Each structure stands twice: as structure tokens, then as C-alpha cells.
Amino acid sequence: MASLALAACSAVLLYAVHTDLVDSAQVAARDHVEQAARRLGAGIPPAEVKAALPDVTLDSASPTSPSGSSGSSDLTGSSGTTRSQGRGASAAVVTSSGTMLIQAYPDLAPARTAVVALTWALVPCTTLLVLLVVCLTWYAMGRALRPVEDIRVEFADITASSLQRRVPVPDADDEVALLAATMNDTLDQLQRAVGRLRTFTSDASHELRGPLTTLKARLELATARPERADWTTVGDEALRDTNRLEEVVADLLLLARLDARRPLKLRPLSVPDLLRRTIAEGYAHHPVVLDIHSAPDTAVLGSRTALARLFTNLLDNGLRHASSTVTVEVRRNEGELVVEVGDDGPGIPAQDRERIFDRFTRLDNARTRGEGGTGLGLAIARDIATAHGGTLTARAPRAGDPGARMVLTLPLPAPGTDSVPPPDLPHPFM
């Protein structure tokens, strides 16, 4: 492109120079004809006029213009005969000796010489300029793309076993630096996701290995001495271990579906009504106190099955650690619905209030396998809350109150949205 542009500019320059020189030669020819006509009209002999203006041709001719006084002239520019020298100028002057035809043609030799000289000067200059542009472009592109090559080389060496590596970020504040920073952010997220997956896989394997090992050991002991085994007890213990395995597998499958970010089937539902049903169906004989006076008929957009599982996990967690009572309070708060589940147990240390939502996390003083938890209940509850656009946090108890306090917030529908709960129809979780 640069070569074509320079060639076009050179051609335009040559044409402009040639045209200007030709025009100047034609103007000079007409000027000389006019000077010769004035001198002849003034009575100067033709020989002297010829000597003063050697490029002018003087010829005797018949008068071509109306007769007039001596010295009158008829100047006709560029109306003469066209010759190889180009278009010239001519004039007829009536003198005492008769009519004189004056002619002059432009000298185009200087124009041709100048064009040839300029051409020979432009060719090498243009060639050198093109080479200079090519070299500068190659150098500039090399410097601009060198960081991209460094990023490519580093990124090509990053594998699943070396996710801690990062691509180099150039010092310049340009698009390449933004690309490198974005790639590093993506690698950070990928490293966290892979680390979480590895931890989850390891913990899941450990959780499944425990009941399987116990079940296998009991069955091996019973089959080793079948005549001495209490098969009813063995069956009950095996069923208990199988139930625990079923709980862990079900929770793992639910977490996998939540991690897949499949959209929930949301519809308007009454949270107080759902809490009443959940407590009545599963916790009728447990010390659970429900306080919904602040929001008796508040509805949100949610999945009934998913929210029921969330409330069940929170109630199970509270009952597992409560000394006597679990309290559930529902209230409205500036565009959101707040559900608090508190217990009067030993509480949660401040440094562990976020860690308890990690998968397979059990606190040493309260969360043991002997108490029946899988370590996934609160993690599932938080994921369900997040899928509804809400939050689930563990907060410090109110002044004077013991135990733990789980706070769930769910966004309320926008004003004008239909919030009347439809009939209670069964539908899939997702």
C-alpha cells in the first residue's frame, strides 16, 4: 500500500511539473508574439524585431483583418497551425510594407528535460522511502507483537498441573496489557474452580469411603461367623449405613446441579405459608417457634421445592445444635424478605461464620459425624439462596441471646408484579 501511494504521489508530481512548465512556455510564446506585434506596429524594421525575438517567425501574408491605421494588430492566441512543438501563438500586423504574420511556438525541451531529471531523482528516492517504510513497519510491528508472542508462549505451557503460572503483563497501558490482565483473571478463576473441584472430589471420596468401609466390615464379620451373627442387627446397621450413603450421594447430585447453574423454575409463592407447611410436615414434634407477624403474607419469586430444601437444612442445622428451641422469624426490609433461623446452642465462633458454608466443613466442637450431618447442608442452602438472587450468612446473635443466627435474604418482586401464590402443584426442583 505504501508503494502504491508513493507511486501515485510521484506520478501526480510529475504531471503537475510538466503541465506547469508547458503552460509557462505557452505564456512566453504569446508574450513574444505580442511584443513583436507592438514593435512592428511602431515602425521598427522586421530584421530588428527578429534579432530581438529570435523565437518569433515573421512572414508576409494577405491581410486577414479589416483595414485600419498603421500599427493596428490582430492577436489571435493559440489559433495557429499545430506543430510538433505544441500549440503556439500568432498575430497579423498591418505595416507600411504590407501585412506581416507573426508566429511563435513554445519551447518544450526544458519541460521534457525537467520531467526526465525529476523522474530519475524520484525513482531512487521513492525506492529508498519504500524500503524505509517497510523496515519501520516491520520494526514497529515486531515491538508491538513481541508481548503477544510472550503471552502465547507462556500460555501454551500452562497445564492443569501448573495453573499457578500467569502470563506476563506489559507495562504499557494498551489493549495487549488488558488482554494479559484478563487472561490472568480467567486463570485465577480457573485455578480456584479446579482447586475447589479437587477438594470437593477428595472430600466426597472420604465421605463415601467411611460408610462403605463400615458396611463392608460389618458384612464381612457377619459372613465370617454366620451362625453367631445377629442378622437383624446386622441388617439394621447396614440399612443405616446405606441411608447415610444415600444422603451423601443425593447431596452431591444436588450440588452438581446447582454448580451447573441451571435456571430455577420460579413462580410467586408465600414464604410464611411454605414455612408453616415445612414445619408442620417435618418438625411437628420439635421445639420450633415460627414468628411471621411482621410479614404474614409476603410472597417472593422462587422454587417451592428448592426453598423447602433450604428451610429444611437450616432447621436441621439449628435443631442439631440447639439446647432447647429453634426460632424462625420472617420480616420485610426495604425491598427484600428476611428469614432468620436462630438457636440457643453454643453458637458459632466469629472466625468460623463464613467457613461453615464450605462443603464438608464441620466445626470440631459441634459438627461431628456422630451427629448425622453430611457437612453439605449449609453449602446447599447458600447455593439455593444465591440461585434465587439472595444471600445466606451467619451473624452474631443479638445482644443477650445465645446460639447461632442464620440470616436469609430474598428479593421481593417489583411493584406491580403478580405475587399471588398459585395452587400448590408439584414440579421439579430445577
XYZ file of C-alpha atoms in Angstrom:
430
model
C 0.000 0.000 0.000
C 2.814 2.395 0.850
C 4.494 1.651 -2.505
C 1.290 2.324 -4.420
C 0.696 5.560 -2.510
C 4.233 6.795 -3.172
C 3.987 5.825 -6.865
C 0.696 7.697 -7.195
C 2.155 10.781 -5.494
C 5.201 10.696 -7.796
C 3.008 10.452 -10.899
C 0.896 13.382 -9.721
C 4.042 15.418 -9.040
C 5.499 14.700 -12.491
C 2.204 15.595 -14.182
C 1.950 18.858 -12.229
C 5.539 19.878 -13.034
C 5.143 19.020 -16.741
C 1.837 20.890 -17.001
C 3.235 23.960 -15.255
C 6.321 24.104 -17.489
C 4.259 23.676 -20.681
C 1.876 26.425 -19.571
C 4.839 28.708 -18.850
C 6.298 28.045 -22.324
C 2.969 28.823 -23.967
C 2.614 32.052 -21.994
C 6.165 33.049 -23.042
C 5.343 32.353 -26.717
C 2.207 34.538 -26.600
C 4.144 37.295 -24.798
C 6.832 37.288 -27.511
C 4.181 37.488 -30.265
C 2.606 40.469 -28.558
C 5.981 42.192 -28.178
C 6.793 41.606 -31.863
C 3.392 42.970 -32.932
C 3.841 46.128 -30.884
C 7.328 46.751 -32.324
C 6.243 46.163 -35.883
C 3.290 48.436 -35.367
C 5.634 51.088 -34.012
C 7.571 51.039 -37.290
C 10.583 49.006 -36.174
C 12.021 47.052 -39.089
C 11.307 43.305 -39.129
C 15.031 42.498 -39.046
C 15.492 44.273 -35.724
C 12.375 42.634 -34.307
C 13.712 39.230 -35.414
C 17.054 39.953 -33.829
C 15.413 40.932 -30.523
C 12.984 37.981 -30.525
C 14.724 35.103 -32.298
C 11.945 32.560 -31.494
C 9.408 34.644 -33.429
C 8.704 33.931 -37.112
C 7.803 36.824 -39.399
C 6.106 36.132 -42.737
C 4.397 38.337 -45.326
C 0.698 37.484 -45.736
C -2.555 38.880 -47.107
C -4.475 40.990 -44.643
C -6.888 38.948 -42.637
C -8.415 41.769 -40.654
C -10.264 44.956 -41.549
C -8.068 47.762 -42.736
C -7.087 50.315 -40.263
C -4.423 52.712 -39.404
C -0.814 51.743 -39.362
C 0.143 49.973 -36.176
C -3.189 48.209 -35.562
C -2.820 44.479 -34.817
C -4.990 41.416 -34.542
C -3.693 38.969 -31.872
C -5.148 35.510 -32.025
C -3.834 33.287 -29.279
C -3.495 29.565 -29.959
C -5.323 29.771 -33.271
C -2.327 28.966 -35.448
C -1.255 25.755 -37.040
C -0.410 22.934 -34.571
C 3.141 21.634 -34.955
C 5.255 19.073 -33.114
C 6.480 21.747 -30.758
C 2.967 22.197 -29.355
C 0.311 24.846 -29.643
C 1.745 28.276 -30.417
C 0.544 31.886 -30.807
C 0.159 34.041 -33.923
C -0.811 37.589 -34.893
C -1.298 39.598 -38.129
C 0.039 43.155 -38.177
C -0.517 45.706 -40.936
C 2.650 47.606 -41.608
C 3.738 50.106 -44.260
C 5.216 47.289 -46.298
C 2.147 45.077 -46.016
C 0.608 42.586 -43.635
C 3.082 40.611 -41.508
C 2.141 37.258 -39.929
C 3.845 36.772 -36.590
C 4.112 33.252 -35.146
C 5.834 31.757 -32.101
C 5.773 28.230 -30.640
C 6.574 27.273 -27.027
C 9.895 25.607 -26.381
C 9.002 22.336 -24.673
C 12.538 20.993 -24.430
C 13.112 22.410 -20.909
C 9.851 20.792 -19.749
C 10.894 17.410 -21.095
C 14.367 17.765 -19.600
C 12.950 18.736 -16.218
C 10.499 15.817 -16.234
C 13.232 13.330 -17.136
C 15.571 14.714 -14.468
C 12.821 14.681 -11.855
C 11.890 11.111 -12.808
C 15.460 9.913 -12.326
C 15.536 11.686 -8.984
C 12.185 10.302 -7.792
C 12.791 6.647 -8.671
C 15.675 6.031 -6.248
C 14.196 8.337 -3.611
C 10.848 6.577 -3.777
C 12.537 3.181 -3.628
C 14.547 4.172 -0.576
C 11.474 5.658 1.062
C 9.505 2.462 0.458
C 12.300 0.388 1.958
C 12.435 2.742 4.933
C 8.682 2.438 5.464
C 8.890 -1.359 5.213
C 11.716 -1.502 7.749
C 9.988 0.853 10.164
C 6.733 -1.069 9.842
C 8.487 -4.394 10.439
C 10.288 -2.984 13.470
C 7.164 -1.367 14.922
C 5.031 -4.471 14.388
C 7.736 -6.618 15.927
C 7.873 -4.456 19.028
C 4.081 -4.324 19.242
C 3.598 -8.078 18.799
C 6.515 -9.224 20.957
C 4.383 -9.098 24.151
C 1.700 -11.114 22.365
C 4.255 -13.774 21.486
C 5.493 -13.832 25.088
C 1.900 -14.276 26.267
C 1.317 -17.069 23.737
C 4.467 -18.951 24.731
C 3.679 -18.711 28.442
C 0.019 -19.607 27.998
C 0.923 -22.650 25.864
C 2.977 -24.041 28.769
C 0.173 -23.716 31.330
C -1.499 -27.042 32.073
C -3.827 -28.408 34.744
C -0.797 -29.146 36.907
C 0.646 -25.622 36.623
C -2.376 -23.366 36.954
C -0.451 -21.141 39.359
C 1.524 -19.685 36.458
C 0.471 -16.400 34.883
C 1.144 -14.697 31.555
C 3.380 -11.583 31.566
C 1.550 -8.243 31.614
C 3.278 -5.479 29.557
C 3.980 -2.152 31.253
C 2.167 -0.228 28.520
C -1.461 0.714 29.093
C -2.859 -0.704 25.859
C -5.079 -3.470 24.543
C -2.340 -6.109 24.862
C -1.924 -5.317 28.562
C -5.700 -5.513 29.029
C -5.708 -8.880 27.241
C -2.955 -10.227 29.506
C -4.719 -8.963 32.649
C -7.992 -10.544 31.522
C -6.258 -13.855 30.830
C -4.681 -13.786 34.303
C -8.077 -13.091 35.877
C -9.505 -16.033 33.965
C -6.628 -18.228 35.127
C -7.308 -17.139 38.717
C -10.921 -18.208 38.408
C -9.915 -21.462 36.723
C -7.371 -22.222 39.445
C -9.954 -21.601 42.163
C -12.517 -23.751 40.342
C -10.059 -26.615 39.820
C -8.885 -26.363 43.437
C -12.464 -26.414 44.650
C -13.230 -29.404 42.421
C -10.199 -31.316 43.707
C -11.102 -30.577 47.303
C -14.715 -31.497 46.666
C -13.717 -34.759 44.980
C -11.342 -35.654 47.799
C -13.893 -34.851 50.495
C -16.662 -36.670 48.659
C -14.462 -39.756 48.299
C -13.666 -39.596 52.005
C -17.326 -39.190 52.958
C -18.353 -42.134 50.798
C -15.447 -44.319 51.886
C -16.427 -44.131 55.571
C -19.918 -45.659 55.352
C -18.764 -48.110 52.674
C -15.867 -49.310 54.844
C -18.132 -49.697 57.877
C -20.770 -51.526 55.869
C -18.203 -53.839 54.321
C -16.587 -54.603 57.696
C -19.936 -55.468 59.314
C -20.956 -57.727 56.472
C -17.551 -59.457 56.430
C -17.738 -60.112 60.202
C -21.273 -61.425 59.890
C -20.482 -63.726 56.958
C -17.291 -64.978 58.650
C -19.401 -66.384 61.538
C -22.926 -66.613 60.207
C -24.113 -68.885 62.997
C -23.147 -66.312 65.649
C -24.279 -63.170 63.803
C -27.407 -61.299 64.818
C -28.705 -60.779 61.297
C -31.459 -58.451 62.417
C -28.910 -56.118 63.998
C -26.591 -56.501 61.012
C -29.453 -55.625 58.673
C -30.412 -52.570 60.723
C -26.832 -51.317 60.814
C -26.368 -51.989 57.095
C -29.589 -50.112 56.372
C -28.368 -47.181 58.469
C -25.086 -47.086 56.575
C -26.950 -47.347 53.262
C -29.219 -44.477 54.234
C -26.201 -42.358 55.057
C -24.650 -43.215 51.693
C -27.925 -42.280 50.018
C -27.953 -38.912 51.803
C -24.392 -38.112 50.761
C -24.996 -39.136 47.129
C -28.230 -37.127 46.961
C -26.497 -34.044 48.351
C -23.624 -34.456 45.894
C -26.022 -34.721 42.966
C -27.906 -31.645 44.162
C -24.673 -29.662 44.460
C -23.660 -30.761 40.975
C -26.967 -29.461 39.600
C -26.542 -26.187 41.471
C -22.979 -25.817 40.175
C -24.291 -26.303 36.633
C -26.206 -23.038 37.113
C -29.375 -24.438 35.641
C -32.135 -21.836 35.962
C -34.752 -22.486 38.617
C -38.429 -22.614 37.724
C -39.504 -19.523 39.641
C -43.066 -18.595 40.428
C -44.755 -16.473 43.104
C -45.040 -18.304 46.412
C -45.785 -17.335 50.000
C -42.735 -17.840 52.214
C -44.720 -17.806 55.527
C -47.079 -20.437 54.099
C -44.132 -22.549 52.912
C -42.524 -22.339 56.364
C -45.787 -23.369 58.043
C -46.066 -26.408 55.764
C -42.412 -27.366 56.189
C -42.588 -27.202 59.980
C -45.940 -28.987 60.120
C -44.802 -31.850 57.883
C -41.329 -32.453 59.261
C -40.948 -30.748 62.606
C -44.335 -31.002 64.297
C -42.788 -32.671 67.346
C -39.695 -30.490 67.534
C -39.200 -27.259 69.509
C -39.516 -24.883 66.532
C -41.135 -21.448 67.072
C -42.336 -19.550 63.969
C -42.815 -15.769 64.088
C -44.398 -14.343 60.915
C -46.329 -11.421 62.365
C -44.082 -8.848 60.605
C -44.789 -10.378 57.155
C -47.871 -12.595 57.304
C -48.460 -12.985 53.529
C -45.211 -11.970 51.873
C -44.527 -13.695 48.553
C -41.355 -13.992 46.506
C -40.450 -15.485 43.138
C -38.904 -18.853 43.888
C -38.880 -22.605 43.521
C -41.065 -24.217 46.187
C -39.035 -27.424 46.268
C -35.696 -25.609 46.416
C -36.753 -23.193 49.155
C -38.303 -26.037 51.128
C -34.938 -27.811 50.987
C -33.191 -24.605 52.100
C -35.509 -24.189 55.121
C -35.153 -27.887 55.977
C -31.363 -27.628 56.003
C -31.466 -24.539 58.224
C -33.917 -26.164 60.657
C -31.892 -29.386 60.777
C -28.743 -27.385 61.466
C -30.468 -25.396 64.212
C -32.018 -28.446 65.895
C -28.715 -30.302 65.785
C -27.077 -27.627 67.941
C -29.952 -26.105 69.907
C -30.181 -26.624 73.638
C -33.966 -26.321 73.686
C -35.541 -24.164 70.971
C -35.132 -23.064 67.361
C -36.743 -19.736 66.415
C -37.749 -18.746 62.879
C -38.609 -15.091 62.206
C -39.892 -13.632 58.911
C -39.957 -9.871 58.191
C -39.823 -7.375 55.333
C -36.893 -4.978 54.970
C -36.672 -2.405 52.125
C -37.407 -4.492 49.068
C -36.322 -7.830 50.484
C -37.679 -10.589 52.651
C -35.567 -11.609 55.643
C -35.812 -15.031 57.270
C -33.791 -15.597 60.458
C -33.253 -19.041 61.944
C -31.715 -18.934 65.409
C -30.994 -21.485 68.106
C -29.984 -21.320 71.747
C -26.998 -23.630 71.367
C -23.292 -22.946 71.852
C -23.137 -20.584 68.862
C -20.536 -20.212 66.116
C -17.155 -18.525 66.689
C -16.731 -15.311 64.689
C -13.781 -16.714 62.697
C -15.880 -19.706 61.577
C -19.081 -17.909 60.499
C -18.034 -17.943 56.839
C -16.187 -21.268 56.869
C -19.276 -23.247 57.877
C -20.672 -22.708 54.372
C -17.760 -24.564 52.796
C -18.541 -28.070 51.657
C -17.854 -30.924 54.086
C -16.998 -28.455 56.839
C -17.700 -29.447 60.435
C -16.626 -27.468 63.455
C -14.678 -29.503 65.992
C -16.917 -28.686 68.927
C -20.264 -29.252 67.282
C -20.189 -30.846 63.839
C -19.202 -34.478 64.115
C -20.233 -37.472 62.075
C -21.892 -38.971 65.089
C -24.499 -36.234 64.958
C -25.620 -37.285 61.494
C -24.703 -34.325 59.279
C -23.064 -34.748 55.896
C -21.328 -31.363 56.039
C -23.173 -30.260 52.900
C -26.416 -28.836 54.295
C -25.336 -25.219 54.732
C -23.386 -25.246 51.447
C -26.527 -26.415 49.637
C -28.626 -23.808 51.450
C -26.320 -20.972 50.402
C -26.236 -22.145 46.771
C -30.049 -22.236 46.695
C -30.202 -18.724 48.162
C -27.721 -17.485 45.543
C -29.756 -19.125 42.759
C -32.747 -17.041 43.952
C -30.722 -13.820 43.881
C -30.476 -13.749 47.684
C -27.866 -14.266 50.380
C -27.354 -16.556 53.347
C -24.964 -15.551 56.131
C -24.171 -16.480 59.711
C -24.271 -13.477 62.008
C -23.567 -12.762 65.619
C -26.552 -13.283 67.947
C -28.456 -10.300 69.174
C -27.439 -8.776 72.480
C -28.441 -11.080 75.320
C -29.320 -14.008 73.017
C -27.261 -17.228 72.897
C -26.589 -19.543 69.996
C -26.224 -19.084 66.241
C -28.215 -16.859 63.874
C -28.624 -17.718 60.184
C -29.972 -14.824 58.102
C -31.539 -15.446 54.672
C -32.475 -12.526 52.395
C -34.624 -12.926 49.278
C -35.516 -10.106 46.834
C -39.167 -9.125 46.693
C -40.957 -8.846 43.319
C -41.025 -5.428 41.699
C -44.146 -3.322 42.311
C -46.956 -4.372 40.013
C -45.720 -7.966 39.672
C -48.325 -10.581 40.319
C -47.390 -12.009 43.722
C -50.477 -14.149 44.389
C -49.337 -17.734 45.016
C -50.759 -20.249 42.548
C -52.166 -23.595 43.707
C -49.636 -25.891 45.330
C -48.713 -28.135 42.407
C -45.735 -30.471 42.393
C -42.962 -29.536 39.981
C -39.307 -30.480 39.509
C -36.578 -28.821 41.589
C -34.901 -27.201 38.577
